[in-house]
């Protein structure tokens, strides 16, 4: 069977979906994802940047779609898509074309269910048999020569999920009395002293060599957990029961009441949690 998996979304969305995507592996598996996420898909026969496919044209004007798009889609026996699930016009077009699409909601609709479990339940309806409910990205650790080091990523996809940078700096100063601290940031994130990686897989290999990762509810926190790095993740307005990274070495520090702003977390509280993990 030839199967196409279409998974839009950010880094965290992609990683949380990995067990479900891997459970759908076929004789030939192609995956279309956001360009930055391409290096994270290790199981597929081919991975393509979703933005390069021209699939948006199917809804806008199918006659203006790239000439290769429809033959490519028609070459698959199964197309499982988290793209277009909420767009009735798109669904109508692909069904009218006779394409073998199955659509799934891209975001959890059950507040009591962890996102990874939500995606697994979706694909189980197709007969998929997941091997694991924990996202894993196999990699060979590529640590810095100076070890052990702690990595801090003080950003996320939403300012409301960010613990104040000044508190991260305070935390880093305390930790530097015993450990080396490294900062990491994405291309558009304003932190001059931070390490930056163009390739997320290379970032993952570097994170895998760290003693500990500390960060907000972000895609990079999910990446750290997926490569097996002990991870401390700070939560405030978002719910860790749904969005926390998964793994035996993931530790959550959350506000005393669900939904509180990140400013409610004090440096002492986070420092104590980090030291407990480091001293194990």
mmCIF file of C-alpha atoms in Angstrom:
data_model
loop_
_atom_site.group_PDB
_atom_site.id
_atom_site.type_symbol
_atom_site.label_atom_id
_atom_site.label_comp_id
_atom_site.label_asym_id
_atom_site.label_seq_id
_atom_site.Cartn_x
_atom_site.Cartn_y
_atom_site.Cartn_z
ATOM 1 C CA UNK A 1 0.000 0.000 0.000
ATOM 2 C CA UNK A 2 1.110 3.541 -0.781
ATOM 3 C CA UNK A 3 0.066 5.966 1.932
ATOM 4 C CA UNK A 4 0.356 9.727 2.249
ATOM 5 C CA UNK A 5 0.221 11.439 5.644
ATOM 6 C CA UNK A 6 -0.425 15.191 5.699
ATOM 7 C CA UNK A 7 0.341 16.801 9.057
ATOM 8 C CA UNK A 8 0.417 20.610 9.243
ATOM 9 C CA UNK A 9 1.284 22.428 12.441
ATOM 10 C CA UNK A 10 4.217 23.477 14.554
ATOM 11 C CA UNK A 11 7.070 21.529 16.079
ATOM 12 C CA UNK A 12 5.119 20.417 19.136
ATOM 13 C CA UNK A 13 2.081 19.369 17.099
ATOM 14 C CA UNK A 14 4.285 17.274 14.853
ATOM 15 C CA UNK A 15 6.134 15.568 17.708
ATOM 16 C CA UNK A 16 2.967 14.817 19.668
ATOM 17 C CA UNK A 17 1.614 13.181 16.496
ATOM 18 C CA UNK A 18 4.654 10.972 15.876
ATOM 19 C CA UNK A 19 3.319 7.774 17.496
ATOM 20 C CA UNK A 20 0.128 8.077 15.432
ATOM 21 C CA UNK A 21 1.996 8.851 12.232
ATOM 22 C CA UNK A 22 4.389 5.945 12.737
ATOM 23 C CA UNK A 23 1.473 3.596 13.402
ATOM 24 C CA UNK A 24 0.192 4.403 9.908
ATOM 25 C CA UNK A 25 3.393 3.311 8.169
ATOM 26 C CA UNK A 26 2.679 1.372 4.971
ATOM 27 C CA UNK A 27 4.734 -0.355 2.268
ATOM 28 C CA UNK A 28 5.523 3.125 1.002
ATOM 29 C CA UNK A 29 4.922 6.097 3.269
ATOM 30 C CA UNK A 30 5.212 9.739 2.288
ATOM 31 C CA UNK A 31 4.711 12.579 4.768
ATOM 32 C CA UNK A 32 3.914 16.229 4.050
ATOM 33 C CA UNK A 33 4.725 18.570 6.937
ATOM 34 C CA UNK A 34 5.781 22.143 7.628
ATOM 35 C CA UNK A 35 9.281 22.683 6.256
ATOM 36 C CA UNK A 36 11.076 23.035 9.629
ATOM 37 C CA UNK A 37 9.634 19.693 10.745
ATOM 38 C CA UNK A 38 11.046 17.678 7.841
ATOM 39 C CA UNK A 39 14.162 16.533 9.787
ATOM 40 C CA UNK A 40 11.961 15.195 12.608
ATOM 41 C CA UNK A 41 10.276 12.581 10.405
ATOM 42 C CA UNK A 42 12.719 9.654 10.468
ATOM 43 C CA UNK A 43 10.439 6.741 9.560
ATOM 44 C CA UNK A 44 9.046 7.771 6.168
ATOM 45 C CA UNK A 45 10.259 6.864 2.708
ATOM 46 C CA UNK A 46 9.904 10.481 1.622
ATOM 47 C CA UNK A 47 9.175 13.752 3.418
ATOM 48 C CA UNK A 48 7.998 16.876 1.589
ATOM 49 C CA UNK A 49 7.437 20.470 2.688
ATOM 50 C CA UNK A 50 3.687 21.029 2.663
ATOM 51 C CA UNK A 51 4.162 24.534 1.273
ATOM 52 C CA UNK A 52 5.921 23.106 -1.801
ATOM 53 C CA UNK A 53 3.032 20.870 -2.834
ATOM 54 C CA UNK A 54 0.550 23.542 -3.934
ATOM 55 C CA UNK A 55 -2.251 21.697 -2.164
ATOM 56 C CA UNK A 56 -3.906 24.999 -1.202
ATOM 57 C CA UNK A 57 -4.892 25.437 -4.847
ATOM 58 C CA UNK A 58 -7.353 22.562 -4.623
ATOM 59 C CA UNK A 59 -9.630 24.799 -2.589
ATOM 60 C CA UNK A 60 -8.831 28.062 -4.364
ATOM 61 C CA UNK A 61 -8.897 26.856 -7.972
ATOM 62 C CA UNK A 62 -8.034 23.215 -8.826
ATOM 63 C CA UNK A 63 -7.283 24.211 -12.432
ATOM 64 C CA UNK A 64 -4.387 26.365 -11.206
ATOM 65 C CA UNK A 65 -2.843 23.650 -9.061
ATOM 66 C CA UNK A 66 0.657 22.440 -10.025
ATOM 67 C CA UNK A 67 0.362 19.900 -12.874
ATOM 68 C CA UNK A 68 1.961 17.188 -10.747
ATOM 69 C CA UNK A 69 -0.336 17.604 -7.724
ATOM 70 C CA UNK A 70 -3.397 15.617 -8.786
ATOM 71 C CA UNK A 71 -1.416 12.711 -10.301
ATOM 72 C CA UNK A 72 0.674 12.576 -7.143
ATOM 73 C CA UNK A 73 -2.378 12.474 -4.880
ATOM 74 C CA UNK A 74 -4.069 9.914 -7.122
ATOM 75 C CA UNK A 75 -1.021 7.640 -6.881
ATOM 76 C CA UNK A 76 -1.767 6.895 -3.216
ATOM 77 C CA UNK A 77 -4.066 4.156 -1.987
ATOM 78 C CA UNK A 78 -4.633 6.023 1.275
ATOM 79 C CA UNK A 79 -4.323 9.680 2.254
ATOM 80 C CA UNK A 80 -4.658 10.499 5.945
ATOM 81 C CA UNK A 81 -4.844 14.240 6.477
ATOM 82 C CA UNK A 82 -4.912 16.598 9.425
ATOM 83 C CA UNK A 83 -4.845 19.351 6.812
ATOM 84 C CA UNK A 84 -8.209 20.667 5.636
ATOM 85 C CA UNK A 85 -10.212 18.816 8.263
ATOM 86 C CA UNK A 86 -12.019 22.001 9.305
ATOM 87 C CA UNK A 87 -12.510 23.327 5.761
ATOM 88 C CA UNK A 88 -15.683 21.996 4.181
ATOM 89 C CA UNK A 89 -14.868 23.356 0.719
ATOM 90 C CA UNK A 90 -11.518 21.589 0.650
ATOM 91 C CA UNK A 91 -13.080 18.301 1.699
ATOM 92 C CA UNK A 92 -15.781 18.635 -0.965
ATOM 93 C CA UNK A 93 -13.167 19.205 -3.676
ATOM 94 C CA UNK A 94 -11.016 16.180 -2.838
ATOM 95 C CA UNK A 95 -14.029 13.908 -2.496
ATOM 96 C CA UNK A 96 -15.393 15.132 -5.844
ATOM 97 C CA UNK A 97 -12.032 14.272 -7.386
ATOM 98 C CA UNK A 98 -12.310 10.755 -6.019
ATOM 99 C CA UNK A 99 -9.155 11.045 -3.924
ATOM 100 C CA UNK A 100 -8.844 8.572 -1.006
ATOM 101 C CA UNK A 101 -8.750 11.144 1.803
ATOM 102 C CA UNK A 102 -9.548 10.453 5.447
ATOM 103 C CA UNK A 103 -9.614 13.581 7.623
ATOM 104 C CA UNK A 104 -8.804 13.935 11.306
ATOM 105 C CA UNK A 105 -9.105 16.965 13.598
ATOM 106 C CA UNK A 106 -5.684 18.622 13.998
ATOM 107 C CA UNK A 107 -6.240 19.685 17.624
ATOM 108 C CA UNK A 108 -7.644 17.685 20.544
ATOM 109 C CA UNK A 109 -11.360 18.113 21.071
ATOM 110 C CA UNK A 110 -11.407 16.344 24.449
ATOM 111 C CA UNK A 111 -9.956 18.385 27.323
ATOM 112 C CA UNK A 112 -9.547 15.195 29.376
ATOM 113 C CA UNK A 113 -7.311 13.462 26.831
ATOM 114 C CA UNK A 114 -3.598 14.007 26.242
ATOM 115 C CA UNK A 115 -2.881 15.137 22.684
ATOM 116 C CA UNK A 116 -0.796 12.068 21.833
ATOM 117 C CA UNK A 117 -3.567 9.763 23.029
ATOM 118 C CA UNK A 118 -6.073 11.795 21.034
ATOM 119 C CA UNK A 119 -4.099 11.283 17.822
ATOM 120 C CA UNK A 120 -3.606 7.592 18.595
ATOM 121 C CA UNK A 121 -7.341 7.107 19.062
ATOM 122 C CA UNK A 122 -7.856 8.708 15.660
ATOM 123 C CA UNK A 123 -5.597 6.313 13.777
ATOM 124 C CA UNK A 124 -6.799 3.278 15.694
ATOM 125 C CA UNK A 125 -10.118 3.841 13.936
ATOM 126 C CA UNK A 126 -8.253 2.905 10.728
ATOM 127 C CA UNK A 127 -6.956 -0.309 12.255
ATOM 128 C CA UNK A 128 -3.511 1.067 13.118
ATOM 129 C CA UNK A 129 -1.721 -0.632 15.995
ATOM 130 C CA UNK A 130 0.587 1.863 17.723
ATOM 131 C CA UNK A 131 3.861 0.561 19.111
ATOM 132 C CA UNK A 132 4.218 3.294 21.718
ATOM 133 C CA UNK A 133 2.365 6.251 23.189
ATOM 134 C CA UNK A 134 5.607 8.176 23.737
ATOM 135 C CA UNK A 135 7.100 10.243 20.900
ATOM 136 C CA UNK A 136 10.680 9.205 20.172
ATOM 137 C CA UNK A 137 13.213 10.698 17.791
ATOM 138 C CA UNK A 138 16.273 8.448 17.546
ATOM 139 C CA UNK A 139 19.524 10.351 17.398
ATOM 140 C CA UNK A 140 23.177 10.119 18.350
ATOM 141 C CA UNK A 141 23.956 12.701 21.059
ATOM 142 C CA UNK A 142 26.309 15.429 19.872
ATOM 143 C CA UNK A 143 27.233 17.219 23.094
ATOM 144 C CA UNK A 144 29.520 20.181 23.530
ATOM 145 C CA UNK A 145 32.997 19.330 24.846
ATOM 146 C CA UNK A 146 32.131 21.061 28.130
ATOM 147 C CA UNK A 147 29.948 18.683 30.141
ATOM 148 C CA UNK A 148 27.614 18.399 31.866
ATOM 149 C CA UNK A 149 25.621 21.349 30.601
ATOM 150 C CA UNK A 150 22.057 22.549 31.093
ATOM 151 C CA UNK A 151 20.064 24.021 28.210
ATOM 152 C CA UNK A 152 17.490 26.782 28.695
ATOM 153 C CA UNK A 153 15.025 27.764 25.973
ATOM 154 C CA UNK A 154 12.987 30.709 27.335
ATOM 155 C CA UNK A 155 10.493 31.063 24.462
ATOM 156 C CA UNK A 156 7.428 29.382 22.973
ATOM 157 C CA UNK A 157 4.836 29.918 20.274
ATOM 158 C CA UNK A 158 2.831 32.308 22.467
ATOM 159 C CA UNK A 159 3.981 35.081 24.833
ATOM 160 C CA UNK A 160 1.393 33.995 27.406
ATOM 161 C CA UNK A 161 3.218 30.665 27.782
ATOM 162 C CA UNK A 162 6.579 32.328 28.460
ATOM 163 C CA UNK A 163 8.008 32.626 31.940
ATOM 164 C CA UNK A 164 9.605 36.105 32.208
ATOM 165 C CA UNK A 165 13.092 36.185 30.710
ATOM 166 C CA UNK A 166 14.419 38.041 33.758
ATOM 167 C CA UNK A 167 13.434 35.073 35.925
ATOM 168 C CA UNK A 168 15.159 32.670 33.561
ATOM 169 C CA UNK A 169 18.297 34.784 33.864
ATOM 170 C CA UNK A 170 18.027 34.692 37.652
ATOM 171 C CA UNK A 171 17.604 30.916 37.504
ATOM 172 C CA UNK A 172 20.613 30.574 35.192
ATOM 173 C CA UNK A 173 22.840 32.588 37.545
ATOM 174 C CA UNK A 174 21.946 30.301 40.435
ATOM 175 C CA UNK A 175 22.567 27.183 38.367
ATOM 176 C CA UNK A 176 25.943 28.427 37.109
ATOM 177 C CA UNK A 177 27.356 28.008 40.602
ATOM 178 C CA UNK A 178 27.377 24.241 39.955
ATOM 179 C CA UNK A 179 26.704 23.655 36.273
ATOM 180 C CA UNK A 180 27.399 25.034 32.813
ATOM 181 C CA UNK A 181 24.310 26.743 31.368
ATOM 182 C CA UNK A 182 23.685 27.134 27.644
ATOM 183 C CA UNK A 183 20.901 29.167 26.043
ATOM 184 C CA UNK A 184 19.143 28.120 22.849
ATOM 185 C CA UNK A 185 16.728 30.088 20.660
ATOM 186 C CA UNK A 186 15.004 29.923 17.307
ATOM 187 C CA UNK A 187 15.878 32.094 14.302
ATOM 188 C CA UNK A 188 13.418 34.868 15.193
ATOM 189 C CA UNK A 189 13.754 34.734 18.975
ATOM 190 C CA UNK A 190 15.637 37.709 20.485
ATOM 191 C CA UNK A 191 18.462 36.329 22.616
ATOM 192 C CA UNK A 192 21.921 37.323 21.315
ATOM 193 C CA UNK A 193 23.904 34.886 23.468
ATOM 194 C CA UNK A 194 21.848 31.844 22.462
ATOM 195 C CA UNK A 195 22.931 28.901 20.327
ATOM 196 C CA UNK A 196 20.893 28.532 17.142
ATOM 197 C CA UNK A 197 20.380 25.579 14.831
ATOM 198 C CA UNK A 198 18.923 25.672 11.330
ATOM 199 C CA UNK A 199 18.147 21.948 11.409
ATOM 200 C CA UNK A 200 15.836 20.638 14.148
ATOM 201 C CA UNK A 201 17.400 17.181 14.041
ATOM 202 C CA UNK A 202 20.834 18.691 14.686
ATOM 203 C CA UNK A 203 19.301 20.635 17.565
ATOM 204 C CA UNK A 204 17.815 17.399 18.886
ATOM 205 C CA UNK A 205 21.202 15.655 18.793
ATOM 206 C CA UNK A 206 22.739 18.550 20.719
ATOM 207 C CA UNK A 207 19.905 18.515 23.262
ATOM 208 C CA UNK A 208 20.407 14.758 23.672
ATOM 209 C CA UNK A 209 23.887 15.486 25.004
ATOM 210 C CA UNK A 210 22.625 17.868 27.699
ATOM 211 C CA UNK A 211 22.292 17.039 31.373
ATOM 212 C CA UNK A 212 18.925 18.819 31.519
ATOM 213 C CA UNK A 213 16.587 20.956 29.441
ATOM 214 C CA UNK A 214 14.485 23.750 30.978
ATOM 215 C CA UNK A 215 11.786 25.618 29.093
ATOM 216 C CA UNK A 216 8.179 26.613 28.573
ATOM 217 C CA UNK A 217 5.369 24.682 26.927
ATOM 218 C CA UNK A 218 6.992 24.765 23.486
ATOM 219 C CA UNK A 219 7.966 22.647 20.527
ATOM 220 C CA UNK A 220 11.598 22.619 21.658
ATOM 221 C CA UNK A 221 10.554 21.169 25.026
ATOM 222 C CA UNK A 222 8.805 18.366 23.137
ATOM 223 C CA UNK A 223 11.948 17.851 21.073
ATOM 224 C CA UNK A 224 14.121 17.590 24.184
ATOM 225 C CA UNK A 225 11.795 15.003 25.680
ATOM 226 C CA UNK A 226 11.587 13.052 22.412
ATOM 227 C CA UNK A 227 15.370 12.621 22.240
ATOM 228 C CA UNK A 228 15.447 11.423 25.850
ATOM 229 C CA UNK A 229 16.871 14.464 27.627
ATOM 230 C CA UNK A 230 15.682 15.019 31.217
ATOM 231 C CA UNK A 231 13.272 17.899 30.821
ATOM 232 C CA UNK A 232 11.705 20.443 33.170
ATOM 233 C CA UNK A 233 8.766 22.243 31.576
ATOM 234 C CA UNK A 234 6.933 25.240 33.047
ATOM 235 C CA UNK A 235 3.166 25.462 32.641
ATOM 236 C CA UNK A 236 0.673 28.211 33.449
ATOM 237 C CA UNK A 237 -2.237 28.998 31.129
ATOM 238 C CA UNK A 238 -2.018 25.738 29.150
ATOM 239 C CA UNK A 239 -2.930 22.337 30.559
ATOM 240 C CA UNK A 240 -0.110 19.796 30.983
ATOM 241 C CA UNK A 241 -2.706 17.020 31.110
ATOM 242 C CA UNK A 242 -3.211 17.694 27.394
ATOM 243 C CA UNK A 243 0.015 19.321 26.202
ATOM 244 C CA UNK A 244 2.895 18.133 28.376
ATOM 245 C CA UNK A 245 5.817 16.397 26.687
ATOM 246 C CA UNK A 246 5.818 12.662 27.301
ATOM 247 C CA UNK A 247 8.560 10.478 28.692
ATOM 248 C CA UNK A 248 9.981 8.996 31.865
ATOM 249 C CA UNK A 249 12.311 11.967 32.346
ATOM 250 C CA UNK A 250 9.769 14.778 31.951
ATOM 251 C CA UNK A 251 9.084 16.914 35.021
ATOM 252 C CA UNK A 252 6.332 19.525 35.117
ATOM 253 C CA UNK A 253 6.353 22.701 37.202
ATOM 254 C CA UNK A 254 2.979 24.397 37.045
ATOM 255 C CA UNK A 255 1.212 27.299 38.669
ATOM 256 C CA UNK A 256 -0.687 26.570 41.874
ATOM 257 C CA UNK A 257 -4.007 26.991 40.069
ATOM 258 C CA UNK A 258 -4.714 25.920 36.479
ATOM 259 C CA UNK A 259 -4.718 28.730 33.957
ATOM 260 C CA UNK A 260 -2.747 31.219 36.030
ATOM 261 C CA UNK A 261 -0.219 33.466 34.246
ATOM 262 C CA UNK A 262 3.396 32.352 34.114
ATOM 263 C CA UNK A 263 4.377 35.212 36.415
ATOM 264 C CA UNK A 264 2.791 33.211 39.236
ATOM 265 C CA UNK A 265 5.790 30.855 39.184
ATOM 266 C CA UNK A 266 8.582 32.057 41.453
ATOM 267 C CA UNK A 267 12.282 31.501 40.772
ATOM 268 C CA UNK A 268 12.764 29.647 44.065
ATOM 269 C CA UNK A 269 10.046 27.176 43.119
ATOM 270 C CA UNK A 270 11.558 26.437 39.718
ATOM 271 C CA UNK A 271 15.112 26.293 41.072
ATOM 272 C CA UNK A 272 14.135 23.769 43.735
ATOM 273 C CA UNK A 273 12.424 21.573 41.136
ATOM 274 C CA UNK A 274 15.454 21.716 38.844
ATOM 275 C CA UNK A 275 17.912 20.854 41.607
ATOM 276 C CA UNK A 276 15.822 17.845 42.637
ATOM 277 C CA UNK A 277 16.077 16.511 39.092
ATOM 278 C CA UNK A 278 19.794 17.230 38.806
ATOM 279 C CA UNK A 279 20.609 15.613 42.156
ATOM 280 C CA UNK A 280 18.879 12.322 41.344
#
